[in-house]
Every structure is written in C-alpha cells, then in structure tokens.
Coordinates of C-alpha atoms in Angstrom, one line a residue:
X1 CA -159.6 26.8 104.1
X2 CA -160.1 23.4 101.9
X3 CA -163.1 21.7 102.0
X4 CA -164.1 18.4 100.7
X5 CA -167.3 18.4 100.0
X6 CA -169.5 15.1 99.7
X7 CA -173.4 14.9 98.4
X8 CA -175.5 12.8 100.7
X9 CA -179.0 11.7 99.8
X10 CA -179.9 10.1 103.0
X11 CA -178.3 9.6 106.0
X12 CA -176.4 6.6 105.3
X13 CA -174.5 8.1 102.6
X14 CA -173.8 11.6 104.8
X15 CA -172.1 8.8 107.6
X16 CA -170.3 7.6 104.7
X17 CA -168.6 10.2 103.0
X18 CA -167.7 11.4 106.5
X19 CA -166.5 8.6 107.3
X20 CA -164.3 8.4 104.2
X21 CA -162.6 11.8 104.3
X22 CA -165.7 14.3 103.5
X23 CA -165.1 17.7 105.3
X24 CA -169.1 18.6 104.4
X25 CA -171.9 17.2 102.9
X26 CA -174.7 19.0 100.8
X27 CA -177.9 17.8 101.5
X28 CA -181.8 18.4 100.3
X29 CA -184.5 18.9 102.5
X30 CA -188.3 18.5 102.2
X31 CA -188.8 21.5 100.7
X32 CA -187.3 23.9 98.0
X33 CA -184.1 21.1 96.9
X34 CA -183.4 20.8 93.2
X35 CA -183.1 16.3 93.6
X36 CA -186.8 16.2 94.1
X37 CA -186.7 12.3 93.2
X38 CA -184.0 11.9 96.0
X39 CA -185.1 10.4 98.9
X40 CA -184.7 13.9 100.9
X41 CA -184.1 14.3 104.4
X42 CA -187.5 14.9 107.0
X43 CA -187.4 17.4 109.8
X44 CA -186.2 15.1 112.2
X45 CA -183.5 13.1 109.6
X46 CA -182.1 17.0 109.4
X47 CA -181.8 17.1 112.7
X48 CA -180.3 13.9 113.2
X49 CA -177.2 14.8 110.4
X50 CA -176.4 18.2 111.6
X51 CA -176.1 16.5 115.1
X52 CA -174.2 13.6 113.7
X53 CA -171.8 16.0 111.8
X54 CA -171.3 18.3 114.2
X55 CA -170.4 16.0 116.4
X56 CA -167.5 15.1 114.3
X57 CA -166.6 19.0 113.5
X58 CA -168.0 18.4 109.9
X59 CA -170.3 20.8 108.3
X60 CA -173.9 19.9 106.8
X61 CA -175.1 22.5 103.7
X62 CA -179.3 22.3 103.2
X63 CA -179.9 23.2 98.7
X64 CA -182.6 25.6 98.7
X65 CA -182.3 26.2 95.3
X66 CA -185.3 25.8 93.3
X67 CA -186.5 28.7 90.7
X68 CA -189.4 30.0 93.2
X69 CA -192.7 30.7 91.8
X70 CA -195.2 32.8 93.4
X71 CA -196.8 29.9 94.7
X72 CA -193.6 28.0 96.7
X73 CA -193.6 31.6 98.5
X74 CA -195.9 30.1 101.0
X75 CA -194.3 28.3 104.3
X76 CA -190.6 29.2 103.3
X77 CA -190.0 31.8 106.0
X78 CA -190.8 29.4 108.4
X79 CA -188.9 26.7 106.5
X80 CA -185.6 28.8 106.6
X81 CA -186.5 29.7 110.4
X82 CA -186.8 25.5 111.2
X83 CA -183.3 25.7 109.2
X84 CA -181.6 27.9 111.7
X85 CA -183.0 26.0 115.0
X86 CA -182.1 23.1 113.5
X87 CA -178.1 24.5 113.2
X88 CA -177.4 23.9 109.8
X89 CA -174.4 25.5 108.3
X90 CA -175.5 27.3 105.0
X91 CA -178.2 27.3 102.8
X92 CA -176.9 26.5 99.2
X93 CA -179.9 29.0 97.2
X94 CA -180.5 30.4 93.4
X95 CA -182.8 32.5 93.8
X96 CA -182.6 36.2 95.1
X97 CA -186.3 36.2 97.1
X98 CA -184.4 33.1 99.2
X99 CA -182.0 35.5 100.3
X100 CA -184.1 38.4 100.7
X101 CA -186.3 36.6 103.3
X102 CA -183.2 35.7 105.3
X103 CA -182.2 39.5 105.6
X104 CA -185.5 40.8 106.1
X105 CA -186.0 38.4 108.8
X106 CA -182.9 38.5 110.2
X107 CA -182.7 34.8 110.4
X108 CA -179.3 33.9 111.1
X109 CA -178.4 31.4 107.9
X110 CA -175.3 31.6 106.0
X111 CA -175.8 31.7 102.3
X112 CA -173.8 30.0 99.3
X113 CA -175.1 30.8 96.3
X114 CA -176.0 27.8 94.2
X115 CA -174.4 26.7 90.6
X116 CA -177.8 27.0 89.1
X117 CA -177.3 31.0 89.4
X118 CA -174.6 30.6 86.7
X119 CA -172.2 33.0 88.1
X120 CA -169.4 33.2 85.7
X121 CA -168.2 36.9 86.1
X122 CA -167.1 38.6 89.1
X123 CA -170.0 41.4 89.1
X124 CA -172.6 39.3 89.6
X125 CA -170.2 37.8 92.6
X126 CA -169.9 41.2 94.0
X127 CA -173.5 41.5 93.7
X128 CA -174.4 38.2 95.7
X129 CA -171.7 39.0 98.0
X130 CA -173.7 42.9 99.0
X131 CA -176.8 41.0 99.9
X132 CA -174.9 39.1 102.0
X133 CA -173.6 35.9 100.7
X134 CA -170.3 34.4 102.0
X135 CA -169.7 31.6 99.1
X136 CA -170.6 31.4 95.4
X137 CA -171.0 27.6 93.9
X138 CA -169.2 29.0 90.3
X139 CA -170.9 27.4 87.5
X140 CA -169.7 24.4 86.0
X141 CA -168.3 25.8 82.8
X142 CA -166.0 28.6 85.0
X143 CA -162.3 28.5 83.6
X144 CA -159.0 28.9 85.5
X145 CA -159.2 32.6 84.3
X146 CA -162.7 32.8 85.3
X147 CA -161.8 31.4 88.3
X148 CA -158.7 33.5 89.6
X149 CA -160.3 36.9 88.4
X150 CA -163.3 36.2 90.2
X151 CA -161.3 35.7 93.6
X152 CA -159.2 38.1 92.8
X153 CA -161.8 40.7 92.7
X154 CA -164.4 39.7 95.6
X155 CA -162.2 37.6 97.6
X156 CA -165.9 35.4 98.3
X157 CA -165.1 31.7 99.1
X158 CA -165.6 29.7 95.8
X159 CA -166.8 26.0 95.2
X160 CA -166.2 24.4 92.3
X161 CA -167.5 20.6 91.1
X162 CA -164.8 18.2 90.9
X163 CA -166.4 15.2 89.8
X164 CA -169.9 14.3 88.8
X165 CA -172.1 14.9 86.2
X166 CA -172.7 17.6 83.7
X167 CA -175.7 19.5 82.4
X168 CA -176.3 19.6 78.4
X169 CA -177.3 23.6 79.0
X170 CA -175.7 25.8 81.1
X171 CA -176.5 24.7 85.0
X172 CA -179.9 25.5 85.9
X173 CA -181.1 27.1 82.6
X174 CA -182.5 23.7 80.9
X175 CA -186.0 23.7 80.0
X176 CA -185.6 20.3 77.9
X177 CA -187.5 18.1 80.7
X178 CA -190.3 20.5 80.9
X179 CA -191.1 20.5 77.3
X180 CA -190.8 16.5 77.0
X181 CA -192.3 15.1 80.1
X182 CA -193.6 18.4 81.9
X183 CA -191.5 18.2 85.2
X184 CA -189.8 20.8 85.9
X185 CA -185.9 21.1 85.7
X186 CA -185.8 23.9 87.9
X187 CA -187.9 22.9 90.3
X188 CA -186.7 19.5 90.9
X189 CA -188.2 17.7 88.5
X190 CA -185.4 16.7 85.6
X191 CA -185.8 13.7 83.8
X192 CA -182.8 13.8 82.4
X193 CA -183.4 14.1 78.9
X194 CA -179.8 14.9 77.7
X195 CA -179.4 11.5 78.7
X196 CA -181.6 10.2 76.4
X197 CA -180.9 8.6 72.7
X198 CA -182.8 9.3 70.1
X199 CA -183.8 7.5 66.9
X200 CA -182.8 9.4 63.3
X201 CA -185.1 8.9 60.8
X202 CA -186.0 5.5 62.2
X203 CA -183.2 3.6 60.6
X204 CA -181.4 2.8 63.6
X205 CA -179.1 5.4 63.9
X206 CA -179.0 6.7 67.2
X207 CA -178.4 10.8 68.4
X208 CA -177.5 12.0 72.2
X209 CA -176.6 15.0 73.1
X210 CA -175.2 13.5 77.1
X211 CA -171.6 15.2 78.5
X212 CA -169.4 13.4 79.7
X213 CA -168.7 13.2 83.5
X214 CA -166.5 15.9 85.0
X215 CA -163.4 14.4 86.6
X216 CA -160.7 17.2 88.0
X217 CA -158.4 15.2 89.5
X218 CA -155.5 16.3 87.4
X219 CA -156.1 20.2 88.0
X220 CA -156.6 20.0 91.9
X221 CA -153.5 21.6 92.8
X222 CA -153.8 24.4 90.4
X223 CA -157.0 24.8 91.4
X224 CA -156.5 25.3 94.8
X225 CA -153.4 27.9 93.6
X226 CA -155.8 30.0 92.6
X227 CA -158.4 30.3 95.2
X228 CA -161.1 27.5 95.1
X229 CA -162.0 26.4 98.8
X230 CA -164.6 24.0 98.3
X231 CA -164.4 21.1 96.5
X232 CA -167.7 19.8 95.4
X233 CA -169.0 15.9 93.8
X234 CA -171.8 15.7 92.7
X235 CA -174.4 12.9 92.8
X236 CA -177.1 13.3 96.0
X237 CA -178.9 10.2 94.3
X238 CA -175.5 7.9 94.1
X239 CA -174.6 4.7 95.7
X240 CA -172.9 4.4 98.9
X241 CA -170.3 2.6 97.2
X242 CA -169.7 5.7 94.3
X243 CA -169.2 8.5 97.3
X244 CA -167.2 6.1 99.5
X245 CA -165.0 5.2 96.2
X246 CA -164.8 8.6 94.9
X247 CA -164.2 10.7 98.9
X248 CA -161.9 8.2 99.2
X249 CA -159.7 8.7 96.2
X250 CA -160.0 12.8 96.2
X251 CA -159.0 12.9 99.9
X252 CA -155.8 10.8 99.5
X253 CA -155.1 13.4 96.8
X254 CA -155.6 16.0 99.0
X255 CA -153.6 15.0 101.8
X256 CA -150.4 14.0 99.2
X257 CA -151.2 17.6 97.7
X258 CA -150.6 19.1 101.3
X259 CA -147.4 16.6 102.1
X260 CA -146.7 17.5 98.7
X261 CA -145.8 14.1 97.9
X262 CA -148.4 13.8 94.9
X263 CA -147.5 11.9 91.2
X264 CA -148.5 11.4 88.5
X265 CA -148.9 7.9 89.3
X266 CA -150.8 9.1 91.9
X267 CA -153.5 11.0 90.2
X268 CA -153.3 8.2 87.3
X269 CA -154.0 5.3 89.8
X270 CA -157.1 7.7 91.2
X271 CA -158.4 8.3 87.8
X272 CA -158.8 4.6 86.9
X273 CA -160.4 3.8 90.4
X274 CA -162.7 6.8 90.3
X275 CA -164.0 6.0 86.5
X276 CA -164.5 2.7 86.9
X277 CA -167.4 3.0 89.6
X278 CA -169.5 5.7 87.2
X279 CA -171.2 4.5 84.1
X280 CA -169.7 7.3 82.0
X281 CA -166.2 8.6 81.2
X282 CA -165.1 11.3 83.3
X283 CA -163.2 14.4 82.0
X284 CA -161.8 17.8 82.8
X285 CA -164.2 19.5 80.8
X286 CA -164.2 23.5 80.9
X287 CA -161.3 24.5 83.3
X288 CA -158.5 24.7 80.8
X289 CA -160.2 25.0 77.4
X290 CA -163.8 24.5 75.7
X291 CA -164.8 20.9 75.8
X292 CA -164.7 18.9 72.0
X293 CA -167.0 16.1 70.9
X294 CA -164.0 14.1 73.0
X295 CA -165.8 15.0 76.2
X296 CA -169.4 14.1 75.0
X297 CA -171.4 11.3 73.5
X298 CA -172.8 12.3 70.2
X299 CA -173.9 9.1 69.0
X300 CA -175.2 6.7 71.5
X301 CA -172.8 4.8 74.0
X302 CA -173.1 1.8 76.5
X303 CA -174.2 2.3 80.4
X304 CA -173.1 -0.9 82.1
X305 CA -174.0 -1.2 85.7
X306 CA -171.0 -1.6 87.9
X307 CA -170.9 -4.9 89.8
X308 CA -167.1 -4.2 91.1
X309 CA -168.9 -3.4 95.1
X310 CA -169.2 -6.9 96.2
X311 CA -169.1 -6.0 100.3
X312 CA -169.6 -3.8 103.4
X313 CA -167.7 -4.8 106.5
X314 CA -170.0 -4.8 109.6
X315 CA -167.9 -6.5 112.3
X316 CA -163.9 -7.3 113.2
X317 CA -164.3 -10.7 115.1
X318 CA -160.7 -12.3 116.3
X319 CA -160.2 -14.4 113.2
X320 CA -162.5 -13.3 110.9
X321 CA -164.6 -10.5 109.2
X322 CA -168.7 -10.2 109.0
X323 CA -169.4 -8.8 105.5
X324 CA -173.3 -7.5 104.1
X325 CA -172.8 -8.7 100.4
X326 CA -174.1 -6.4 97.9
X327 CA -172.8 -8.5 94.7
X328 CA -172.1 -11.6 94.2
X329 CA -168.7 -13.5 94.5
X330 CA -167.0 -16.9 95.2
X331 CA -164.3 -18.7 96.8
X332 CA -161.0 -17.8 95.0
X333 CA -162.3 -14.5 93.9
X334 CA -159.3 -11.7 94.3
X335 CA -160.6 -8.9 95.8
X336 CA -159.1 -5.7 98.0
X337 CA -160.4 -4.1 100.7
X338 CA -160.4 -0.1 101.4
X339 CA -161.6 2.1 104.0
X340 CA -161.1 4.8 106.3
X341 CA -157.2 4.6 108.0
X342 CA -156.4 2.0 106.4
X343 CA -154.2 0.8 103.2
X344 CA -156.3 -0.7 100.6
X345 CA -154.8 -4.1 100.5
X346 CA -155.8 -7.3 98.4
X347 CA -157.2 -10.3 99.9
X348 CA -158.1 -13.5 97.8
X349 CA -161.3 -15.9 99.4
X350 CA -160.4 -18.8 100.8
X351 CA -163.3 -19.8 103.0
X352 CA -166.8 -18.3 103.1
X353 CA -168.9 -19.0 106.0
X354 CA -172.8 -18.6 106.9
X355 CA -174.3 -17.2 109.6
X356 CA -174.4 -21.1 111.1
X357 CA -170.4 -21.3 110.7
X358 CA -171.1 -23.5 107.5
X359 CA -168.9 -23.2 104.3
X360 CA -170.6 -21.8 101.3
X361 CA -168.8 -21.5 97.9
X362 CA -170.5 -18.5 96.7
X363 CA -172.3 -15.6 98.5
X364 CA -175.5 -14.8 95.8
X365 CA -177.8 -12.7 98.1
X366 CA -177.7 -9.6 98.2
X367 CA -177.6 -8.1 102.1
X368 CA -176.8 -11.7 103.1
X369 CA -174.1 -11.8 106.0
X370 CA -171.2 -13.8 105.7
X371 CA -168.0 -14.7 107.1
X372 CA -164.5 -14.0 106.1
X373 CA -161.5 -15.7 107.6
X374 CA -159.0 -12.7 108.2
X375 CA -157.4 -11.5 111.5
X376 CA -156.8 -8.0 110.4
X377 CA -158.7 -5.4 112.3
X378 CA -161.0 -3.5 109.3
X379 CA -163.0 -0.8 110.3
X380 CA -167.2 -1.1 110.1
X381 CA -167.7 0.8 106.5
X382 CA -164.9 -0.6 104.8
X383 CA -165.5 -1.6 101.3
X384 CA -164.9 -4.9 99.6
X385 CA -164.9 -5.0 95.7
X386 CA -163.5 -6.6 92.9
X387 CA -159.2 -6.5 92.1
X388 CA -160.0 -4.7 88.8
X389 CA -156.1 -2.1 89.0
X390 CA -152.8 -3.6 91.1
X391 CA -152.0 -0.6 92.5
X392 CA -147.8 -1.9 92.1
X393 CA -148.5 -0.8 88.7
X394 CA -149.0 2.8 89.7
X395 CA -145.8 2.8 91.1

C-alpha cells in the first residue's frame, strides 16, 4: 500500500488535497493536537471530514500527540471514545498513556505513532508495535539504512515526511519556545523560534539557526523500494494554494513512478513548481547523508510572500470561466491553469469581466468574482497562478 498523505487545517483544505490527489489527510482536533494555533476542527467539523472522506474512500488521521501532563489526563478517555463514534481512521499519538487508555478501554482506534516519538531504531518500533500500534511516523532525520532495517525487522507500516518543514532539534524534543516566550513546544504551543534572526553584538550582523525545507522528490522511488507506505507533507497551517500545488505535483510523480514513465525532467520540473510556492528552499536533508550548512540558514535570509496564486475557479459557464481572485492581475497577464484531471495548460487574459458583464482591466480585490472568456470545461478548485516555468523546457 502507497499512501499520499495531505495536512488539512480546516475543512477547506482537507476537500482540497483530496481533491488534488491526497489518499489521506492528517488532521487536529480540539483537544490533545500539537498545531494548537491552527484553526482545528470542532466535534461536528470532525464529523463532517470523516463523512466527506469516506465518502470518497479516503482516509482521515486525528494527531493526538501532545507530551501529556497529569493535568490533560482529564476528558481524554472520552475524547478518544468521541474519536471512535465519530469513525476516524487512526489516531496519530507520542505519548505511551494515549495508547494505554485505548487498550485498557478497549476502544477500537488504530494507532500511528507520531514523529514527535523520535523513533529512529527498530526496538523502539517493536516496542510500539507490542502495545498495539500498526504504523510508526519515523522521525524526520531517519536515513535509507534507518529506514530499510527498520521494516526489515518489524515489518510495521512506516510514514515518512516528504516535503515540509524541519525542526532545529530533533522532532518533538525542542524546548527553545518554552524558555523564550513560555508556550509550550510540546504541547502545541511553538513559536517557532528557530525561525527567528538574531542580532550579534548589535552591529547588524544577523544569526539563525532555521533548516531548510525538506523536499524528497528526488528519492521517492527509492524510498518506496525500501518499504515506506505513507507519504507525509507537512504544513496543517498552509494555504490552500501550497497543498493543492504541492499534492498536485507529488501525485503526478507518483502515478509516472507506477507507469514507470518518470524523468528526470520530470522530478526537475516538480521541484521548481513545488519551491516556488514555499518561502524557503526545500532539500533532501537526512535520507542519504547528514545535512551541511547547504541545507540551513546560518546567517539570515529573505522570506518573500508568494503572490504567484492569482485564482480559484468556481464555475464552467458555455464561454467563459467564474474565477474568486486571491491576487491581483491584468489583461495580458500569462497565466496557466492546473487542477484535478486535467493538463495544466497556459492561458493569457484577454477580457476580464464583472459580475455586471462589464470589462475591467485589472482584478485588485481579493475574493472578487470575475469572468474569464474560455470555453474549456475546468473543474471547480482548479487553480490559476502566474506562468513563472514553460513546462516545454522540462522536456
């Protein structure tokens, strides 16, 4: 089994990244998630996905994976019981008393094992996998060795992150936010300090200590070769526009890995698409060597936000397309269009039209509708952004 598996901080982005190849989507609850500053899913939102997804034969995984102190002991019994009526597929968890209350209650969840347990070794794998659990999330800084031995010797499913960001620390051990803002990393509370530049001296000289993100595109196959099952992105609190971009790109990878029609073009041409809608270089990082000071930022770096997502398609009229702006553009902008089942293809703006009919020359409000002139049938979700690669050159 391959799985392609898409983080989803609210319901609009779980539709999407189904919607744009996602076999599964990861997902934090009200309680017990590690993205406490995501907007989370309520009782009935959880509901609501699980129904949604199952309905298309897709999987939805609830993150209970907070470090548990004595005092978040209280309500999560009946937390993990609402869990099970609700249907969900597996709970991802970190800590042990998460998994003993599931067996001593017999409540009938399956259990993943987070990242933030930092399983790196196949003991500790054979360990979660005698209480019970049927997956291990490896931690971010596994190897291929790592990796192969590990399935090797429990035969567990394994996820692995393909793309997203990366911790400073080992996954789940950083205690950096704690000590500078007092929210806790392990509880759902990181502020990101890695992130952060700091001043030397106060001459101006800036110091960061901020990974680059992971990218895996070029190891898939191998990866797959040796075992993984899942294959996991990161970012519960990105944009529509990142998971559709990003599930996009992975899946057509996927399915030229399984026609085994894949290039190096291929993975090229996915590459440049997929780090052009993150703010930070993306790189393979741990799986076939230690990372240098290539894959981090030492020394400060620029964050530009990415206006290349200029579009959502709503509506396919006879002659024309009805398109929620998200950034602004103009008449004679080239753009392209992609989306799910269909080519992405370029298009340059000839006409743009109100929602009187009337011609405009440049759509500047964001969520405004507008028309396109086009009598190609797009379906609702597809993207419009920015010509930024000709995909020719790829070839």
């Amino acid at each position: 089994m391959i799985e392609l598996l898409a983080p989803a901080g609210n319901l609009d982005r779980l539709k999407i990244a189904y919607l744009y190849g996602a076999d599964a989507t990861y997902i934090g609850g009200y309680n017990y998630s590690l993205r406490a500053n995501a907007i989370n899913f309520s009782a009935e939102e959880l509901k609501e996905a699980v129904e949604f997804a199952h309905s298309l034969n897709k999987k939805v995984y609830v993150t209970v994976n907070i470090v548990l102190h004595n005092s978040d002991l209280a309500g999560l019994k009946e937390y993990l019981l609402e869990l099970e009526s609700i249907g969900v597929d597996a709970v991802i968890v970190s800590d042990i008393a998460v998994i003993n209350v599931i067996k001593n209650n017999n409540i009938n969840l399956e259990v993943h094992v987070s990242t933030q347990a930092s399983t790196l070794n196949y003991e500790a794998a054979l360990f979660y996998k005698s209480l019970g659990a049927k997956r291990v999330v490896l931690a971010r800084e596994a190897t291929k060795d790592d990796i192969k031995i590990i399935k090797d010797k429990t035969g567990l499913d394994l996820e692995c992150f393909i793309q997203g960001a990366m911790c400073t620390s080992f996954s789940g051990k950083c205690v950096l936010s704690n000590v500078a803002t007092n929210r806790d990393s392990n509880r759902g509370g990181c502020a990101q300090i890695c992130r952060w530049t700091f001043d030397i001296n106060n001459e101006n000289n800036v110091f960061s200590m901020t990974p680059k993100d992971l990218n895996m595109a070029v190891y898939l196959k191998q990866m797959m070769d040796i075992g993984v099952n899942s294959f996991k992105v990161e970012g519960r609190m990105r944009s529509v526009y990142y998971i559709a971009t990003v599930i996009y790109e992975y899946r057509n990878l996927f399915d030229k890995i399984k026609s085994n029609t894949l290039t190096e073009n291929d993975i090229l041409y996915s590459n440049d698409v997929i780090n052009r809608c993150a703010n930070r270089e993306s790189v393979p990082q741990f799986f076939d060597g230690q990372p240098t000071e290539k894959e981090q930022y030492y020394l400060g770096r620029d964050e530009v936000s990415n206006q290349d997502f200029l579009g959502i398609v709503l509506d396919s009229l006879e002659d024309k397309i009805l398109i929620e702006e998200r950034n602004y553009f103009k008449v004679g902008d080239e753009v392209e269009f992609f989306g799910p089942g269909i080519e992405t293809f370029s298009y340059k703006i000839g006409e743009i039209l109100d929602e009187k009919m009337e011609c405009i020359e440049v759509a500047r409000h964001p969520r405004m509708h507008v028309y396109l002139r086009h009598d190609k049938k797009l379906p609702k979700g597809t993207m419009m952004r920015l010509k930024v690669f000709d995909k020719k050159m790829y070839l």
